[in-house]
């Protein structure tokens, strides 16, 4: 009958619609599963890349830390060398001042002895006879010549000591300049080595 045909047609249409819906659902599930798998792969790749970056950053931090420690040690060495050099210079200056004071004292003593001798000689000239005065004068002149020779020799020795001290100070200044230049070159070599290591690391990554 016509009604039965319509019901059959509706039933077949319903079945077709259900099958079509199931087919669409299965296709959507497959697409979703494929998309999820792709996302999982991307997440794994990102995890590996993140781990690689973490290792790289850790290495760079370690290199920076080592370089910072090396720089601190170099600064400490330069500071110790500077203090030692200043101490040596001050010590040399103190020795020079001490030598100058000794020379001034000796000069004062010599001048005082000459004054005393002149006063004593004037008294002797007044009291003694001419021959005794002449003998004393000759003897005094000999003593003065001897003292003058001794003091001139001592002054020459002290002058040589002062010159040697100045040469030592110049040598210390030269050593300090050479040491500072060596430290600067070593620091630049360290920085260059760090840059080369960093470039090699980034290129390898």
mmCIF file of C-alpha atoms in Angstrom, residues 32-196:
data_model
loop_
_atom_site.group_PDB
_atom_site.id
_atom_site.type_symbol
_atom_site.label_atom_id
_atom_site.label_comp_id
_atom_site.label_asym_id
_atom_site.label_seq_id
_atom_site.Cartn_x
_atom_site.Cartn_y
_atom_site.Cartn_z
ATOM 1 C CA UNK A 32 40.579 14.499 15.690
ATOM 2 C CA UNK A 33 42.892 11.567 16.487
ATOM 3 C CA UNK A 34 45.274 12.657 13.705
ATOM 4 C CA UNK A 35 45.237 16.253 14.961
ATOM 5 C CA UNK A 36 45.830 15.121 18.541
ATOM 6 C CA UNK A 37 48.735 12.951 17.411
ATOM 7 C CA UNK A 38 50.239 15.884 15.535
ATOM 8 C CA UNK A 39 49.837 18.082 18.603
ATOM 9 C CA UNK A 40 51.475 15.401 20.757
ATOM 10 C CA UNK A 41 54.389 15.198 18.335
ATOM 11 C CA UNK A 42 54.741 18.965 18.401
ATOM 12 C CA UNK A 43 54.645 18.927 22.207
ATOM 13 C CA UNK A 44 57.382 16.277 22.309
ATOM 14 C CA UNK A 45 59.485 18.275 19.862
ATOM 15 C CA UNK A 46 58.955 21.406 21.948
ATOM 16 C CA UNK A 47 59.922 19.478 25.089
ATOM 17 C CA UNK A 48 63.148 18.309 23.429
ATOM 18 C CA UNK A 49 63.865 21.852 22.214
ATOM 19 C CA UNK A 50 63.162 23.215 25.692
ATOM 20 C CA UNK A 51 65.519 20.657 27.224
ATOM 21 C CA UNK A 52 68.172 21.613 24.692
ATOM 22 C CA UNK A 53 67.740 25.285 25.549
ATOM 23 C CA UNK A 54 67.911 24.519 29.263
ATOM 24 C CA UNK A 55 71.175 22.605 28.794
ATOM 25 C CA UNK A 56 72.581 25.426 26.668
ATOM 26 C CA UNK A 57 71.587 28.071 29.231
ATOM 27 C CA UNK A 58 73.059 25.959 32.033
ATOM 28 C CA UNK A 59 76.356 25.694 30.162
ATOM 29 C CA UNK A 60 76.408 29.416 29.476
ATOM 30 C CA UNK A 61 75.679 30.150 33.129
ATOM 31 C CA UNK A 62 78.504 27.841 34.153
ATOM 32 C CA UNK A 63 80.905 29.522 31.728
ATOM 33 C CA UNK A 64 79.845 32.981 32.964
ATOM 34 C CA UNK A 65 80.297 31.878 36.585
ATOM 35 C CA UNK A 66 83.761 30.485 35.881
ATOM 36 C CA UNK A 67 84.748 33.644 34.056
ATOM 37 C CA UNK A 68 83.438 35.812 36.895
ATOM 38 C CA UNK A 69 85.474 33.813 39.413
ATOM 39 C CA UNK A 70 88.570 34.135 37.220
ATOM 40 C CA UNK A 71 88.043 37.887 36.934
ATOM 41 C CA UNK A 72 87.683 38.202 40.708
ATOM 42 C CA UNK A 73 90.929 36.277 41.217
ATOM 43 C CA UNK A 74 92.721 38.473 38.691
ATOM 44 C CA UNK A 75 91.397 41.600 40.425
ATOM 45 C CA UNK A 76 92.606 40.290 43.778
ATOM 46 C CA UNK A 77 96.063 39.544 42.335
ATOM 47 C CA UNK A 78 96.323 42.976 40.734
ATOM 48 C CA UNK A 79 95.222 44.633 43.986
ATOM 49 C CA UNK A 80 97.786 42.667 46.003
ATOM 50 C CA UNK A 81 100.513 43.557 43.510
ATOM 51 C CA UNK A 82 99.514 47.224 43.642
ATOM 52 C CA UNK A 83 99.594 47.278 47.434
ATOM 53 C CA UNK A 84 102.949 45.497 47.506
ATOM 54 C CA UNK A 85 104.402 47.955 45.005
ATOM 55 C CA UNK A 86 103.115 50.938 47.002
ATOM 56 C CA UNK A 87 104.605 49.434 50.152
ATOM 57 C CA UNK A 88 107.973 48.970 48.444
ATOM 58 C CA UNK A 89 107.939 52.555 47.168
ATOM 59 C CA UNK A 90 107.058 53.914 50.605
ATOM 60 C CA UNK A 91 109.776 51.764 52.148
ATOM 61 C CA UNK A 92 112.334 53.118 49.668
ATOM 62 C CA UNK A 93 111.210 56.689 50.355
ATOM 63 C CA UNK A 94 111.536 56.111 54.107
ATOM 64 C CA UNK A 95 115.073 54.791 53.612
ATOM 65 C CA UNK A 96 115.946 57.821 51.484
ATOM 66 C CA UNK A 97 114.579 60.170 54.137
ATOM 67 C CA UNK A 98 116.520 58.337 56.842
ATOM 68 C CA UNK A 99 119.744 58.612 54.837
ATOM 69 C CA UNK A 100 119.123 62.323 54.270
ATOM 70 C CA UNK A 101 118.532 62.872 57.992
ATOM 71 C CA UNK A 102 121.751 61.037 58.854
ATOM 72 C CA UNK A 103 123.698 63.104 56.346
ATOM 73 C CA UNK A 104 122.210 66.323 57.753
ATOM 74 C CA UNK A 105 123.119 65.281 61.302
ATOM 75 C CA UNK A 106 126.671 64.489 60.265
ATOM 76 C CA UNK A 107 126.957 67.796 58.456
ATOM 77 C CA UNK A 108 125.691 69.602 61.574
ATOM 78 C CA UNK A 109 128.178 67.737 63.746
ATOM 79 C CA UNK A 110 130.995 68.622 61.352
ATOM 80 C CA UNK A 111 130.039 72.282 61.341
ATOM 81 C CA UNK A 112 129.798 72.261 65.125
ATOM 82 C CA UNK A 113 133.200 70.621 65.417
ATOM 83 C CA UNK A 114 134.666 73.239 63.110
ATOM 84 C CA UNK A 115 133.199 76.033 65.225
ATOM 85 C CA UNK A 116 134.482 74.459 68.441
ATOM 86 C CA UNK A 117 137.840 73.926 66.847
ATOM 87 C CA UNK A 118 137.971 77.535 65.661
ATOM 88 C CA UNK A 119 137.133 78.808 69.152
ATOM 89 C CA UNK A 120 139.681 76.513 70.755
ATOM 90 C CA UNK A 121 142.302 77.552 68.227
ATOM 91 C CA UNK A 122 141.668 81.247 68.946
ATOM 92 C CA UNK A 123 142.156 80.605 72.669
ATOM 93 C CA UNK A 124 145.308 78.661 71.982
ATOM 94 C CA UNK A 125 146.666 81.418 69.781
ATOM 95 C CA UNK A 126 146.130 83.910 72.546
ATOM 96 C CA UNK A 127 147.751 81.820 75.313
ATOM 97 C CA UNK A 128 150.440 79.774 73.644
ATOM 98 C CA UNK A 129 153.423 80.804 71.778
ATOM 99 C CA UNK A 130 153.583 81.075 68.022
ATOM 100 C CA UNK A 131 155.381 77.798 67.506
ATOM 101 C CA UNK A 132 152.901 75.813 69.589
ATOM 102 C CA UNK A 133 150.016 77.521 67.785
ATOM 103 C CA UNK A 134 151.514 76.681 64.408
ATOM 104 C CA UNK A 135 152.011 73.047 65.409
ATOM 105 C CA UNK A 136 148.433 72.824 66.636
ATOM 106 C CA UNK A 137 147.184 74.495 63.458
ATOM 107 C CA UNK A 138 149.029 71.979 61.278
ATOM 108 C CA UNK A 139 147.662 69.129 63.318
ATOM 109 C CA UNK A 140 144.148 70.543 63.156
ATOM 110 C CA UNK A 141 144.376 70.971 59.398
ATOM 111 C CA UNK A 142 145.464 67.350 59.033
ATOM 112 C CA UNK A 143 142.526 66.221 61.156
ATOM 113 C CA UNK A 144 140.130 68.389 59.138
ATOM 114 C CA UNK A 145 141.492 67.017 55.869
ATOM 115 C CA UNK A 146 141.074 63.480 57.171
ATOM 116 C CA UNK A 147 137.541 64.206 58.368
ATOM 117 C CA UNK A 148 136.730 65.875 55.064
ATOM 118 C CA UNK A 149 138.010 62.866 53.129
ATOM 119 C CA UNK A 150 136.062 60.494 55.362
ATOM 120 C CA UNK A 151 132.849 62.492 54.997
ATOM 121 C CA UNK A 152 133.289 62.856 51.252
ATOM 122 C CA UNK A 153 133.747 59.097 50.952
ATOM 123 C CA UNK A 154 130.656 58.546 53.099
ATOM 124 C CA UNK A 155 128.664 61.051 51.026
ATOM 125 C CA UNK A 156 129.760 59.271 47.836
ATOM 126 C CA UNK A 157 128.661 55.936 49.338
ATOM 127 C CA UNK A 158 125.282 57.349 50.380
ATOM 128 C CA UNK A 159 124.854 58.932 46.945
ATOM 129 C CA UNK A 160 125.491 55.553 45.311
ATOM 130 C CA UNK A 161 122.933 53.990 47.690
ATOM 131 C CA UNK A 162 120.365 56.633 46.737
ATOM 132 C CA UNK A 163 120.976 56.026 43.021
ATOM 133 C CA UNK A 164 120.639 52.291 43.545
ATOM 134 C CA UNK A 165 117.389 52.872 45.424
ATOM 135 C CA UNK A 166 116.052 55.043 42.593
ATOM 136 C CA UNK A 167 116.986 52.335 40.073
ATOM 137 C CA UNK A 168 115.149 49.767 42.218
ATOM 138 C CA UNK A 169 112.056 51.982 42.317
ATOM 139 C CA UNK A 170 112.154 52.373 38.519
ATOM 140 C CA UNK A 171 112.512 48.612 38.160
ATOM 141 C CA UNK A 172 109.507 48.032 40.433
ATOM 142 C CA UNK A 173 107.449 50.506 38.398
ATOM 143 C CA UNK A 174 108.468 48.677 35.204
ATOM 144 C CA UNK A 175 107.586 45.297 36.735
ATOM 145 C CA UNK A 176 104.215 46.645 37.849
ATOM 146 C CA UNK A 177 103.481 47.995 34.335
ATOM 147 C CA UNK A 178 104.541 44.686 32.783
ATOM 148 C CA UNK A 179 102.401 42.760 35.272
ATOM 149 C CA UNK A 180 99.349 44.946 34.568
ATOM 150 C CA UNK A 181 99.902 44.578 30.807
ATOM 151 C CA UNK A 182 100.205 40.790 31.234
ATOM 152 C CA UNK A 183 96.974 40.736 33.264
ATOM 153 C CA UNK A 184 95.184 42.767 30.579
ATOM 154 C CA UNK A 185 96.395 40.414 27.832
ATOM 155 C CA UNK A 186 95.410 37.344 29.870
ATOM 156 C CA UNK A 187 91.968 38.859 30.483
ATOM 157 C CA UNK A 188 91.510 39.589 26.751
ATOM 158 C CA UNK A 189 92.598 36.028 25.907
ATOM 159 C CA UNK A 190 90.061 34.706 28.390
ATOM 160 C CA UNK A 191 87.299 36.861 26.882
ATOM 161 C CA UNK A 192 88.239 35.736 23.344
ATOM 162 C CA UNK A 193 88.229 32.100 24.457
ATOM 163 C CA UNK A 194 84.782 32.583 26.013
ATOM 164 C CA UNK A 195 83.451 34.200 22.818
ATOM 165 C CA UNK A 196 84.843 31.346 20.690
#
